[in-house]
XYZ file of C-alpha atoms in Angstrom:
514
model
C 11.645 -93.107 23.079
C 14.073 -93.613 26.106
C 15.673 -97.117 25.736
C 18.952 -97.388 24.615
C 19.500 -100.100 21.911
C 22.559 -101.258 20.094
C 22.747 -102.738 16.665
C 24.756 -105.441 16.535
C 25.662 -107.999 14.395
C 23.007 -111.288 14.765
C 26.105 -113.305 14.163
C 28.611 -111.881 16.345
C 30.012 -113.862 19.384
C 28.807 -110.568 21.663
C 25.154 -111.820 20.458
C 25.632 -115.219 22.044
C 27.192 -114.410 25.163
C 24.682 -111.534 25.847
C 22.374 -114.155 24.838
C 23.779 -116.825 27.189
C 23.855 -114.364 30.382
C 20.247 -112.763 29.988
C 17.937 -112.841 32.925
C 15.535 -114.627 31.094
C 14.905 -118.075 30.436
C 14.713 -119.550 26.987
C 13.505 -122.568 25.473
C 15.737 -125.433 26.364
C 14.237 -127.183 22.967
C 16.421 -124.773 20.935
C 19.754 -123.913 20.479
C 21.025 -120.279 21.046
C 22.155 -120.569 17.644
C 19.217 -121.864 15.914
C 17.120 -119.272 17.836
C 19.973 -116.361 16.691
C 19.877 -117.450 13.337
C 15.747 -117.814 13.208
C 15.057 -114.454 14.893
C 17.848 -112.383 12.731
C 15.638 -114.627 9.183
C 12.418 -112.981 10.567
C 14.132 -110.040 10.479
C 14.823 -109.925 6.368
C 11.154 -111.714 5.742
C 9.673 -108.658 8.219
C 12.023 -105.927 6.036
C 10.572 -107.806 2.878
C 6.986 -107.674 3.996
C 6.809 -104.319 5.186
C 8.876 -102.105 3.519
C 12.451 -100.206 4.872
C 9.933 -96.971 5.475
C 7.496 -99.208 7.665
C 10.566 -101.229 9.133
C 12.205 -98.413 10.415
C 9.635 -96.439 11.495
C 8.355 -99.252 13.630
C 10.529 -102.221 14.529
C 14.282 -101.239 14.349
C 14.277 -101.167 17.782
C 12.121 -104.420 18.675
C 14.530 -107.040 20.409
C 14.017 -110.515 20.855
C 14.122 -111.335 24.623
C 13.650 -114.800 25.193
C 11.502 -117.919 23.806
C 9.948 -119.958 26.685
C 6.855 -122.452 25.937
C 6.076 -121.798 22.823
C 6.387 -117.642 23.718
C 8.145 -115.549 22.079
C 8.850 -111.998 24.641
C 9.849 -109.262 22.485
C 10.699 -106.112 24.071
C 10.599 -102.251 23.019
C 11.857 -99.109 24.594
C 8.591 -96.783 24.429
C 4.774 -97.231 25.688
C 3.710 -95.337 22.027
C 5.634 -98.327 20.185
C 4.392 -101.174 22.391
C 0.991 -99.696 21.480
C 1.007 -99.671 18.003
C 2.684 -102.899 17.367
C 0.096 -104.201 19.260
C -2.624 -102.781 17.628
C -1.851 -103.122 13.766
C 0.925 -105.451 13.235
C 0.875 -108.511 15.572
C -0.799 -110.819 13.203
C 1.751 -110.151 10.304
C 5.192 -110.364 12.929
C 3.476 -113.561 14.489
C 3.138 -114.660 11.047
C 7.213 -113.823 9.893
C 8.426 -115.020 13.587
C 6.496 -118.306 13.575
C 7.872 -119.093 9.697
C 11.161 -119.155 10.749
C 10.969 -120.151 14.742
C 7.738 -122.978 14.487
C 7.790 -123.370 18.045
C 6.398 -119.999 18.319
C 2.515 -119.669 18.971
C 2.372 -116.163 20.781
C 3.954 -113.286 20.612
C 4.496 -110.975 24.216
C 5.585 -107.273 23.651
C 6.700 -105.711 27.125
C 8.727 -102.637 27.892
C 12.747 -102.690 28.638
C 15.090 -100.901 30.904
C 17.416 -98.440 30.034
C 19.738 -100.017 32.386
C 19.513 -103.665 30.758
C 21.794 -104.823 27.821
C 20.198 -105.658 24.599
C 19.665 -109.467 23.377
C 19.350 -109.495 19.920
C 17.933 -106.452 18.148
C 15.878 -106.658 15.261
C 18.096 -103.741 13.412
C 21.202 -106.424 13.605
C 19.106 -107.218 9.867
C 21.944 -106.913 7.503
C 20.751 -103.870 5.152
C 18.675 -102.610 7.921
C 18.849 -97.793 7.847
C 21.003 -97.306 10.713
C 18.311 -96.661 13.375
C 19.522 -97.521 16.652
C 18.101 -96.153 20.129
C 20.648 -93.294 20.993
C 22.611 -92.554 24.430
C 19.921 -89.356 24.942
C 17.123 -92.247 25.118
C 19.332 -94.080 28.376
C 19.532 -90.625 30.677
C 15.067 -90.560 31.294
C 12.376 -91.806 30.505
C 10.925 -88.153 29.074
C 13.569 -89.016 26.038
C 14.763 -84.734 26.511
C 17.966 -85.878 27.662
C 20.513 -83.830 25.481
C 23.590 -84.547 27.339
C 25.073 -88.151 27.507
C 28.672 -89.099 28.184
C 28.835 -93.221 28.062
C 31.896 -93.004 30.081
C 30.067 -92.896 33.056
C 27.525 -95.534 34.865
C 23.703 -94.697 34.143
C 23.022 -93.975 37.554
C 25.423 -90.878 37.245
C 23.909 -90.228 33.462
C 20.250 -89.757 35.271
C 21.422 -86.519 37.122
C 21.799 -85.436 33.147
C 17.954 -85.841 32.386
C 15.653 -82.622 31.965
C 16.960 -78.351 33.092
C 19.078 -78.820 35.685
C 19.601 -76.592 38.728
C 22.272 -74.335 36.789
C 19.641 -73.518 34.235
C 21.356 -75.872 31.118
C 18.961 -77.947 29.516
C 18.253 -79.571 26.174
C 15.769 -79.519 23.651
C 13.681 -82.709 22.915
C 15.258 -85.197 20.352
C 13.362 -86.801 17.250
C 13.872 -90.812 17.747
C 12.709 -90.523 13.774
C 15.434 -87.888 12.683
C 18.275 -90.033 11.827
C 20.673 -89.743 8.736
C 18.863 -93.361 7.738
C 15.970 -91.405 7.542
C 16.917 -88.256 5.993
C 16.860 -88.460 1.986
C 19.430 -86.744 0.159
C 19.189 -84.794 -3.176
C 21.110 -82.519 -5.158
C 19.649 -79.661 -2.982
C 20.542 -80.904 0.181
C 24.219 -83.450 -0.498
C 26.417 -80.789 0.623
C 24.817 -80.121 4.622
C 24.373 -84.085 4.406
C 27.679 -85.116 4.092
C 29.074 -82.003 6.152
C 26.704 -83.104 8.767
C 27.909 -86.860 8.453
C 31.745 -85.723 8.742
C 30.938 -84.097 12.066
C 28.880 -86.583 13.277
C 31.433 -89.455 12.789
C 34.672 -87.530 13.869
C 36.220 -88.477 17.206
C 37.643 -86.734 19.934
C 41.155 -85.542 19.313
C 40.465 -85.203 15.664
C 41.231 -82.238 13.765
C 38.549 -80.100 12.643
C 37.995 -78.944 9.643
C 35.182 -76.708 10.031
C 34.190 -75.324 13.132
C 31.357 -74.096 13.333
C 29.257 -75.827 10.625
C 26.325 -73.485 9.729
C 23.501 -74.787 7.931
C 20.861 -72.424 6.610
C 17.737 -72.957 4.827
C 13.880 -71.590 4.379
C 11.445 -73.372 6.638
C 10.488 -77.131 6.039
C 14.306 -78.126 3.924
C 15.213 -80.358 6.417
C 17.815 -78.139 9.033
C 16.381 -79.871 12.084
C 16.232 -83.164 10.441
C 20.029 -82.575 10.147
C 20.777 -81.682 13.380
C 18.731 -84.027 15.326
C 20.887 -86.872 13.055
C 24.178 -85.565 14.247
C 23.158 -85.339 17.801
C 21.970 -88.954 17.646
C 24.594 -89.895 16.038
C 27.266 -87.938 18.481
C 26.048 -89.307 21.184
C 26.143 -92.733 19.998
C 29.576 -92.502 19.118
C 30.253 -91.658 23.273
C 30.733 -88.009 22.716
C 28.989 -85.397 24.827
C 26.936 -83.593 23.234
C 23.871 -80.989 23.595
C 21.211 -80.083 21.493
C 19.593 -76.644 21.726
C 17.308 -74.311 20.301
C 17.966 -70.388 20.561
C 14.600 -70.188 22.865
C 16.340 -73.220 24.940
C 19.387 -71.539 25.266
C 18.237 -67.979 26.191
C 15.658 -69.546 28.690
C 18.559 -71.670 30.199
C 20.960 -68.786 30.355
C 18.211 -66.532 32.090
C 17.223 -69.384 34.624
C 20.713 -69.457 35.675
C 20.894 -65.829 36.256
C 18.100 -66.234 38.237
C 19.029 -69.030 40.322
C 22.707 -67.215 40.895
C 24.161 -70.440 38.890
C 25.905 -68.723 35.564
C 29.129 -70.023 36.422
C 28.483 -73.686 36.405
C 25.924 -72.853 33.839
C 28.889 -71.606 31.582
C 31.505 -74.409 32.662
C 29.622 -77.580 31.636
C 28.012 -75.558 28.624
C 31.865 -75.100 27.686
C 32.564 -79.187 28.550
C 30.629 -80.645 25.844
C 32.661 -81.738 22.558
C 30.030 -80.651 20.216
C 27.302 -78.082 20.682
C 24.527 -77.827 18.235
C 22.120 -74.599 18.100
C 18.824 -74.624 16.146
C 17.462 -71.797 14.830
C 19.875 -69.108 15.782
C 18.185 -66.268 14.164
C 15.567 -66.235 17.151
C 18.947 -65.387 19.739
C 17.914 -61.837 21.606
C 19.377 -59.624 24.117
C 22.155 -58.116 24.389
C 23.748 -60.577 27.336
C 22.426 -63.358 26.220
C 24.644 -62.900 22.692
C 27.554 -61.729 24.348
C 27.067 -65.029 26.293
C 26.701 -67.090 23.083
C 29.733 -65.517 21.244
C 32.052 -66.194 24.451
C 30.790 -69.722 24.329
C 31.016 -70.306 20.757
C 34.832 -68.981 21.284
C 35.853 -71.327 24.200
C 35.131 -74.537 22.305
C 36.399 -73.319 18.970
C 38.948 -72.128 20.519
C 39.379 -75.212 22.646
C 39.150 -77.824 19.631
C 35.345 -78.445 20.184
C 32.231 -78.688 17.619
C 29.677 -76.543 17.190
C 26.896 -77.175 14.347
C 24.866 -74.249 13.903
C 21.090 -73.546 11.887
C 19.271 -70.399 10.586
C 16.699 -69.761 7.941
C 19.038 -67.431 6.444
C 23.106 -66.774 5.818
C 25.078 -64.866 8.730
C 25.819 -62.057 7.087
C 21.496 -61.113 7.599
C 21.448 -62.497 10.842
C 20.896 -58.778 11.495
C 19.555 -59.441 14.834
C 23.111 -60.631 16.097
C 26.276 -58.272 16.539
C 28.648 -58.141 13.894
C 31.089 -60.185 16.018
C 29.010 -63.004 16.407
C 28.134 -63.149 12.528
C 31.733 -62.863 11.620
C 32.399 -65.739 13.749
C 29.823 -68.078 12.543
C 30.705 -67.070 9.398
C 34.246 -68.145 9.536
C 33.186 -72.065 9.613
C 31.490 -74.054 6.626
C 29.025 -71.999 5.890
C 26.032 -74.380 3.389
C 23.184 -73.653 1.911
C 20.079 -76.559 1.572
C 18.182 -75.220 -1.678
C 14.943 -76.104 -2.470
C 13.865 -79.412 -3.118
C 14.397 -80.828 -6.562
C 11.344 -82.693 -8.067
C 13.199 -86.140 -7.806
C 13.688 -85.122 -4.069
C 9.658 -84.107 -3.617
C 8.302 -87.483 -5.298
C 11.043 -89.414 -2.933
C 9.643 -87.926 0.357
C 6.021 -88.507 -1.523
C 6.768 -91.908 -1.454
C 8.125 -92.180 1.801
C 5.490 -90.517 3.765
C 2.569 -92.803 1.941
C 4.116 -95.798 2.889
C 4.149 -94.373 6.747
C 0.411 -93.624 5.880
C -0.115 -96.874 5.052
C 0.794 -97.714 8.265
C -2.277 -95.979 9.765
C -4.676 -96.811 6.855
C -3.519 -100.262 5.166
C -6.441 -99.854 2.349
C -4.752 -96.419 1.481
C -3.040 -96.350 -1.762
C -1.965 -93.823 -4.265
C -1.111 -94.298 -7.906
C 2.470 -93.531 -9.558
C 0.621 -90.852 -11.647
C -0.465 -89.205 -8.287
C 2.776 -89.161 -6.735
C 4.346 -88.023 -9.514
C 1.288 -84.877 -10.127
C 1.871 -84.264 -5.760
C 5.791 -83.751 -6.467
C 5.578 -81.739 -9.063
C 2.427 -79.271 -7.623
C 3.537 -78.761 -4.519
C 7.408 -77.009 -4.768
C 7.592 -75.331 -1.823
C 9.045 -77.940 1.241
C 8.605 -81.015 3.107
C 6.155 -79.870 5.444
C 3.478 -79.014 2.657
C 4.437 -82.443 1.145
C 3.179 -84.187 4.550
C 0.566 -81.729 4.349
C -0.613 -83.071 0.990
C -0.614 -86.803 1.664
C -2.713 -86.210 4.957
C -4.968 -84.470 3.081
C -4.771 -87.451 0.262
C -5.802 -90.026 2.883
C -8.477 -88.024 4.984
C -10.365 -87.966 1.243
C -9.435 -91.288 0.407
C -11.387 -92.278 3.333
C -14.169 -90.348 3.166
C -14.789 -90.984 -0.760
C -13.845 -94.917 -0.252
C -12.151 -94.882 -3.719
C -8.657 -94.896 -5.063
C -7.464 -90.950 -5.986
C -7.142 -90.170 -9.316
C -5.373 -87.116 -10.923
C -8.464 -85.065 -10.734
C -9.544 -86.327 -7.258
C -5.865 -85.040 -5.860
C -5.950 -81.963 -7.250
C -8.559 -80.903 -5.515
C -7.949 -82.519 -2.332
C -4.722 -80.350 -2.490
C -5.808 -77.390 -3.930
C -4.581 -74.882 -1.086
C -1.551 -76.402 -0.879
C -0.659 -75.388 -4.424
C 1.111 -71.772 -4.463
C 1.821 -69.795 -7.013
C 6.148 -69.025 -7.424
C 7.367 -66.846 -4.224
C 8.402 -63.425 -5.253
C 12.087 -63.001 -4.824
C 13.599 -62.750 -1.251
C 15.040 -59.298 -1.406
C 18.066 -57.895 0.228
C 18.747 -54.664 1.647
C 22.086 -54.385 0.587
C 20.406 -54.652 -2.847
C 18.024 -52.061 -2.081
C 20.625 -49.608 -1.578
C 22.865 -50.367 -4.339
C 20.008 -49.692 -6.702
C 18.639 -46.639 -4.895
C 22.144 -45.718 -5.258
C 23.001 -46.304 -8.972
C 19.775 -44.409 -9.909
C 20.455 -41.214 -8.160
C 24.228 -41.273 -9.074
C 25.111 -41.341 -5.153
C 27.608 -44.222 -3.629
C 26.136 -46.917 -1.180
C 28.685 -45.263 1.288
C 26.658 -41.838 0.666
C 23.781 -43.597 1.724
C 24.896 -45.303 4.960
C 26.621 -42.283 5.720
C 25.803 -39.488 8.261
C 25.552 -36.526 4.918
C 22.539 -35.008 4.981
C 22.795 -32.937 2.290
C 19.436 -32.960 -0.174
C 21.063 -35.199 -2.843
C 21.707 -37.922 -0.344
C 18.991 -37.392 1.902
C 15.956 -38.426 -0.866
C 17.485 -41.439 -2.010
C 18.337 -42.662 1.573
C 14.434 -42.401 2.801
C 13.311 -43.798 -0.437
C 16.148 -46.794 0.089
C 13.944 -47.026 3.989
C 11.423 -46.795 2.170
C 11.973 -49.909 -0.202
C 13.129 -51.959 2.695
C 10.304 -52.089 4.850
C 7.991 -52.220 1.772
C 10.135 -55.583 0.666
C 11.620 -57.032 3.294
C 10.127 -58.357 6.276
C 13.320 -56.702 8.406
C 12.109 -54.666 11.438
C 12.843 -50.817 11.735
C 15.018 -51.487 14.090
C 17.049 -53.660 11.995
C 16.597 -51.266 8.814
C 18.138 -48.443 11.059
C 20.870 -50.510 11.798
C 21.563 -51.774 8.430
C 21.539 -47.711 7.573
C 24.843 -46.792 9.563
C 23.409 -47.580 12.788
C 20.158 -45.076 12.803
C 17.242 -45.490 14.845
C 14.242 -46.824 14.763
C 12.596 -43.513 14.757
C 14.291 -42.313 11.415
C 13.450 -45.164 9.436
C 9.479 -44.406 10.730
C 10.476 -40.907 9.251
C 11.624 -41.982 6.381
C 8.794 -44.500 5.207
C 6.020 -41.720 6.521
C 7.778 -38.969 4.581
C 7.549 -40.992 1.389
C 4.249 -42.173 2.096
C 3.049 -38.865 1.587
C 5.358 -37.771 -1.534
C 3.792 -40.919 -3.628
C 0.159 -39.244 -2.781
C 1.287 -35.931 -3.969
C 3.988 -37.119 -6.895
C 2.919 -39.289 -9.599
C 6.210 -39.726 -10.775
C 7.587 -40.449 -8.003
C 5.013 -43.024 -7.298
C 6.237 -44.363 -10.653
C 9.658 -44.870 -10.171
C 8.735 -46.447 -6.704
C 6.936 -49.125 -8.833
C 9.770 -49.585 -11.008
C 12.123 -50.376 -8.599
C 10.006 -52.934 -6.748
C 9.574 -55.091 -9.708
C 13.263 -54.521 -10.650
C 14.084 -55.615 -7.203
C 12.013 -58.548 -7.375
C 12.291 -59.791 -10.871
């Protein structure tokens, strides 16, 4: 997935004088028109046959090279594509080529540069998801390239590829997580079209929201997100980088190591837009100092930053309260849980990639429609079920019915999650109940009226949350780890000896998590 590939219009003039200059000979029996126009008909017939799911998966980035003795050379970017063209679809693009080009007998599928300029791409299909080979793809072959400015020759872009010598590298890049690919629902509209804005901005533009923080539970579609506005960044000629918190931290270390911070900082800081994935992972104390300086220099300097967590910044508890106040002063949005329109969309979609692998495989509307509405919990259990739906189909030979997929799914379907509770939460009810403040609570008084109700608030926490004690001490006024230990221990031992107490204990939990 290292090629780059531009999608251009099968009727533009660009077309025919790329055409014209390539390398390659073509048939002097047709017409550079003719062939333009035949090639870009194939194209639609292929979309039609297929499927958009199938089309973009698999031949958005398949480019007609040349036609020379009845051969038609086609060329893709990546071995893995090359492959499986060859293996389940040459019949049925021989088939769509030769309908519209007849002098075409044979079809050759070979591997391009990243150096060469496209001919005529098959995604020049009017219609066709924008799914064009990105300026990551051009840097290496590995496709990890995060960093691509277009302004410069490739040769120069190459030094780009893989962790450089100042420790800054990027995080592998999804050729399938695109905005064409990413469906969009009522839960998820909002981080879409923020994601869009900052994706087709410019340099010089003024920004509206800087950072954009995205947070969601796992499986919502975060990454998808990102990985479609770094594509799309870097298309557009802006630099950009794409990171993970473990990338980041391991880059930062590496260039303490190698005595390289400085330049690690300075082309960190020379990027226009820097996206982070999952920030809540960010540890150590340098290492966020280091993040908050660089999240200030390109704010402060005009730049981008898209950031994602699996929760708001304000229980990023992990980070110092300086860093959450300053992601929290961008867009901050929330992707909710899919909708059951949504689910029985990305049903759909992943069967017909399914298909792909197992043509015989098919599921009924009824099944869909039963796998969208049984499984509520995220995208990833949705792939989950159709896998599961096809490794049956194929052992049972038969088409599923209702029945068949419910039990071919059956530990997939959960039961409702309890409620996600907070500790702020905690301690306000803790708090009402024993006629104390929340202020009492976090507060150094250790008087016997404030001292109960603050162990059975550490209590609570570390019973319902899945916080640390280190992070419960720290949401407590700063205590230590030690205290909140105390704490739980302490009332540990008064439910064994205090019914009552032991009581109320149970009626907060299932007030807190009603």
């Amino acid at each position: 997935m290292n090629a780059r590939s531009t999608v251009l219009s099968a009727a533009s003039d660009s077309h025919a004088d790329v055409f014209a200059s390539s390398s390659r000979p073509t048939s002097q029996s047709v017409t550079r028109g003719l062939t333009n126009e035949g090639w870009t008909n194939a194209c639609r017939r292929l979309r039609a046959n297929v499927g958009d799911a199938v089309f973009n998966a698999w031949f958005a980035r398949l480019e007609l090279v040349s036609i020379e003795s009845g051969v038609a050379s086609l060329s893709v970017p990546t071995t893995f594509l090359k492959t499986w063209i060859q293996s389940h679809y040459m019949d049925r693009l021989l088939s769509v080529v030769s309908a519209e080009l007849p002098e075409v007998s044979r079809l050759a599928i070979t591997l391009r540069s990243s150096t060469r300029a496209p001919v005529l791409p098959i995604a020049a299909v009017e219609g066709t998801t924008d799914y064009r080979a990105t300026a990551f793809d051009a840097a290496t072959p590995s496709g990890e390239t995060f960093v691509q400015d277009n302004r410069r020759p490739a040769r120069h872009r190459e030094k780009d590829a893989g962790t450089t010598a100042d420790g800054l590298g990027g995080s592998p890049l999804d050729r399938r997580l695109t905005f064409g690919t990413f469906l969009v629902g009522r839960s998820n509209q909002l981080a879409q079209v923020a994601a869009e804005r900052v994706a087709n901005a410019r340099n010089g533009d003024m920004l509206l929201y800087s950072p954009l923080y995205i947070h969601a539970a796992v499986g919502l579609g975060k990454t998808h997100l990102l990985q479609a506005t770094a594509h799309a960044v870097a298309e557009s000629g802006r630099r950009v980088i794409y990171l993970t918190a473990e990338k980041f931290m391991y880059g930062f270390v590496a260039s303490l190591k190698a005595q390289t911070a400085i330049a690690f900082k300075e082309k960190l800081r020379a990027i226009d837009v820097l996206i982070i994935d999952d920030v809540q992972f960010l540890q150590g104390k340098s290492i966020q100092t280091e993040f908050c300086h660089t999240l200030n220099a390109l704010i402060d300097d005009g730049r981008q930053v898209v950031i994602a967590a699996d929760r708001p910044p304000s229980e990023l508890d992990t980070l110092e309260e300086r860093v959450r106040s300053r992601l929290a002063g961008g867009l901050c949005v929330e992707i909710e849980p899919l909708d059951e329109t949504l689910r029985q969309r990305i049903v759909e979609a992943r069967v017909a990639i399914a298909q792909m692998v197992q043509p015989g495989f098919e599921i009924s509307p009824a099944v869909v429609a039963y796998v969208a509405r049984a499984i509520t919990t995220n995208g990833r259990d949705l792939d989950g079920a159709v896998n599961r739906l096809m490794a049956h189909a194929t052992l049972n030979a038969k088409p599923h019915t209702v029945e068949s997929a419910e039990a071919a799914i059956r530990d997939l379907i959960r039961t409702r999650e309890p409620k996600r509770v907070k500790i702020e939460d905690i301690q306000k009810l803790v708090a009402s109940h024993y006629n104390v403040s929340r202020a009492d609570i976090l507060s150094s008084r250790r008087t016997a009226t404030v001292v109960r109700p603050r162990q059975i608030a550490m209590y609570l926490s570390k019973a319902l949350t899945p916080r640390s004690l280190p992070e419960i001490g720290r949401r407590f006024g700063g205590r230590d780890h030690t205290t909140v230990l105390h704490a739980v221990r302490k009332i540990e031992n008064l439910c064994s000896a205090e019914a009552a107490l032991a009581e109320e204990l149970e009626l907060f939990k299932r007030l807190l998590q009603d």
